[in-house]
Amino acid sequence: MFNLTFLGTSCMKPTKERNQFSLFVSYKNKGILIDCGEGTQRQLKHAGIKLSKINKILITHWHGDHTLGLPGLLQSMSASDYNGTLEIYGPKQTKEKIGYMFKAFEFDNKLDLKVIEVKPGRIWEDEELFIEALPMKHSVPCNAYIIKEKDRWKINASRIRELGIPSSMVSNLQEGRSIKVKGKEIRPEQAATIRRGQSIGIILDTAMNENCYKVAQDADILVCEAVYTSELGEKAEQYLHLTAKDAALIASKSNVKRLVLAHFSTRYKNTHDLENDARTYFDNVISAEDFLKVQS
Ligand SMILES: [Zn+2]
Ligand SMILES: [Zn+2]
């Protein structure tokens, strides 16, 4: 199960109610921060999320509204008793930009940082989860991310006995691999049932493109930008952003369970029009506000 906490839901400019964009995704003891708009570290404090809970930072792109909070956050993490390696993933030039950042701001960096410039596809995995990045279409290099729990096979103990499978081989089936017992091949589905892993798709600044559907495919939760209503569709295209209708169309064509809209233009005093715009095309939609928590 994933827990999402929205730390900022505005786009370029913050408002009294909305910080620049940032989202914290946690899964058991893993914590992933996606983007870090200005003021994110105070938002983390308000949300009660300790800095030590952040293991990874995924940067979608280097526009200021997604990264201006990074120097402050890293300074605070460095000054606290953060231990372990902090991994920062981002598009090309991320290493160079982090280097500039440390040159521009005077502080003693005690963090063990690992900066990774991602290529399309799987960028990280462990035994439970994996993360994928796919390029988007924006005015600067920009990635969308998928955070997915791995599929698990649930073993049927009586079938294991019937088929005479030794206990030492059961883990292969649990990981989806076929085994050979007394010369006979046994496929996982003969002794286990699949439990599909949950997934979260995160699409921020982009014009509509084919990869949006790949990120959204079968997502339990799709977080998608909705800068404007469809009335301002031309403006969205011009500035390489998505409307609420675009977000809903992506969700409806990709078997998404729940759509959460975010990254709103400051022209909207509330999100009624954005949500209604989306709901015409996809029912299960809400709009995020700062500190909204969503569980998968
Ligand atoms: Zn933005
Ligand atoms: Zn942008």
mmCIF file of N, CA and C and ligand atoms in Angstrom, residues 65-66 205 263, ligand 1:
data_model
loop_
_atom_site.group_PDB
_atom_site.id
_atom_site.type_symbol
_atom_site.label_atom_id
_atom_site.label_comp_id
_atom_site.label_asym_id
_atom_site.label_seq_id
_atom_site.Cartn_x
_atom_site.Cartn_y
_atom_site.Cartn_z
ATOM 1 N N ASP A 65 9.735 25.889 -10.163
ATOM 2 C CA ASP A 65 8.611 25.499 -9.292
ATOM 3 C C ASP A 65 8.692 24.033 -8.862
ATOM 4 N N HIS A 66 9.659 23.282 -9.431
ATOM 5 C CA HIS A 66 9.828 21.874 -9.045
ATOM 6 C C HIS A 66 11.127 21.627 -8.281
ATOM 7 N N ASP A 205 4.694 18.368 -15.684
ATOM 8 C CA ASP A 205 4.627 19.296 -16.812
ATOM 9 C C ASP A 205 4.906 18.637 -18.164
ATOM 10 N N HIS A 263 -1.078 20.680 -9.514
ATOM 11 C CA HIS A 263 -0.286 21.622 -10.312
ATOM 12 C C HIS A 263 -1.214 22.568 -11.086
HETATM 13 ZN ZN ZN B 1 5.598 23.224 -13.147
#
